[in-house]
Amino acid sequence: DGGITQSPKYLFRKEGQNVTLSCEQNLNHDAMYWYRQDPGQGLRLIYYSQIVNDFQKGDIAEGYSVSREKKESFPLTVTSAQKNPTAFYLCASRGDIAGANSYNEQFFGPGTRLTVL
Amino acid sequence: KQEVTQIPAALSVPEGENLVLNCSFTDSAIYNLQWFRQDPGKGLTSLLLIQSSQREQTSGRLNASLDKSSGRSTLYIAASQPGDSATYLCAVLMDSSYKLIFGSGTRLLVRP
């Protein structure tokens, strides 16, 4: 089955600890995204990558880092510099914006819920 | 700066009703508009995508329309069912970037 997987489903972080959230896709999509969702709020873009070995900051990148060494993978690290990391994190991907109609559609993974202890 | 607004924020209807969810955006230079469904604690499921050149898209009981010039889209749900209860989000993809801009969603409850 084609799709996006995120792991773990639940993650607990202690104060001062870095944690990494995994995102893998087998849709052969070029672009990948990380969003944060807080209760009662919309989705906010953290980082995005349009191609391997390249990524850009979104609206709330402070305290987060990413890498894009493979087309299929886009891990997100929540660093100790992120003061309020408790949230629901969603990964997404999309194909070539100039391609066929289906490639314009953005797909999401099931999410990771991060809680700071 | 693009802003996307969804009205109402919450909606409760009896089963069987036809209903309309609204989405408005301030900048008409969009590439496409996408409607999503989100169940509690879950990721987003894509429902319909409308290209900027299209007027509407249909999938089963769902119909989405787009009026780019007035900055509006509607999601029509026919014969609503309790299983339709979820949060519905719309998002626009800007011409100038790869980024989706999301509305804050409409939380729908369909009562049996």
Tab-separated table of C-alpha atoms in Angstrom, chain B residues 28-112:
chain	number	residue	atom	x	y	z
B	28	SER	CA	-7.444	34.690	-5.415
B	29	ALA	CA	-4.022	33.727	-6.857
B	30	ILE	CA	-4.376	30.113	-5.821
B	31	TYR	CA	-3.193	26.993	-7.629
B	32	ASN	CA	-5.820	24.723	-6.109
B	33	LEU	CA	-8.056	24.212	-3.077
B	34	GLN	CA	-8.273	21.016	-1.073
B	35	TRP	CA	-10.859	19.824	1.446
B	36	PHE	CA	-9.778	17.472	4.245
B	37	ARG	CA	-11.466	15.523	6.986
B	38	GLN	CA	-9.865	14.960	10.396
B	39	ASP	CA	-11.151	12.544	13.003
B	40	PRO	CA	-10.097	13.117	16.649
B	41	GLY	CA	-6.462	12.165	17.211
B	42	LYS	CA	-5.947	11.211	13.575
B	43	GLY	CA	-4.219	12.601	10.518
B	44	LEU	CA	-5.953	14.435	7.688
B	45	THR	CA	-7.785	12.554	4.951
B	46	SER	CA	-8.065	14.271	1.586
B	47	LEU	CA	-11.684	14.495	0.399
B	48	LEU	CA	-11.648	16.628	-2.721
B	49	LEU	CA	-9.189	18.736	-4.675
B	50	ILE	CA	-10.318	21.508	-7.028
B	51	GLN	CA	-7.871	23.024	-9.494
B	52	SER	CA	-8.088	26.795	-9.939
B	53	SER	CA	-9.515	26.293	-13.445
B	54	GLN	CA	-12.333	24.063	-12.193
B	55	ARG	CA	-15.710	25.020	-10.733
B	56	GLU	CA	-16.560	21.885	-8.771
B	57	GLN	CA	-15.634	18.341	-7.874
B	58	THR	CA	-17.828	15.495	-6.671
B	59	SER	CA	-17.161	12.317	-4.730
B	60	GLY	CA	-20.112	10.275	-3.569
B	61	ARG	CA	-22.262	12.413	-1.265
B	62	LEU	CA	-19.715	15.224	-1.285
B	63	ASN	CA	-19.639	18.134	-3.700
B	64	ALA	CA	-17.141	20.981	-3.511
B	65	SER	CA	-17.432	24.190	-5.498
B	66	LEU	CA	-14.913	26.940	-6.135
B	67	ASP	CA	-15.489	30.581	-7.051
B	68	LYS	CA	-11.984	31.939	-7.314
B	69	SER	CA	-12.993	35.470	-8.215
B	70	SER	CA	-15.037	35.882	-5.042
B	71	GLY	CA	-12.595	33.893	-2.906
B	72	ARG	CA	-15.080	31.247	-1.817
B	73	SER	CA	-15.487	27.497	-1.722
B	74	THR	CA	-18.302	25.384	-0.324
B	75	LEU	CA	-18.425	21.727	0.666
B	76	TYR	CA	-21.898	20.237	0.293
B	77	ILE	CA	-22.672	17.038	2.174
B	78	ALA	CA	-25.860	15.281	1.126
B	79	ALA	CA	-27.944	13.098	3.424
B	80	SER	CA	-25.582	13.443	6.388
B	81	GLN	CA	-24.805	10.414	8.567
B	82	PRO	CA	-23.372	10.081	12.097
B	83	GLY	CA	-20.174	8.740	10.484
B	84	ASP	CA	-19.691	12.146	8.858
B	85	SER	CA	-18.976	13.643	12.282
B	86	ALA	CA	-15.453	15.062	12.145
B	87	THR	CA	-13.568	18.308	11.633
B	88	TYR	CA	-13.473	19.536	8.031
B	89	LEU	CA	-10.588	21.730	6.891
B	90	CYS	CA	-10.042	23.594	3.674
B	91	ALA	CA	-6.627	24.647	2.404
B	92	VAL	CA	-5.388	26.655	-0.569
B	93	LEU	CA	-2.159	26.076	-2.449
B	94	MET	CA	-0.625	29.343	-3.508
B	95	ASP	CA	0.590	29.937	-7.051
B	96	SER	CA	3.882	31.253	-5.759
B	97	SER	CA	4.920	28.481	-3.374
B	98	TYR	CA	4.580	24.861	-2.428
B	99	LYS	CA	2.801	25.777	0.791
B	100	LEU	CA	-0.777	25.012	1.771
B	101	ILE	CA	-2.579	27.660	3.801
B	102	PHE	CA	-5.179	26.119	6.114
B	103	GLY	CA	-8.404	27.358	7.603
B	104	SER	CA	-9.102	26.583	11.259
B	105	GLY	CA	-11.804	24.042	10.407
B	106	THR	CA	-15.492	23.356	10.985
B	107	ARG	CA	-16.323	20.774	13.640
B	108	LEU	CA	-19.367	18.802	12.479
B	109	LEU	CA	-21.600	16.649	14.667
B	110	VAL	CA	-24.351	14.612	13.006
B	111	ARG	CA	-26.851	13.425	15.623
B	112	PRO	CA	-28.569	10.026	15.170
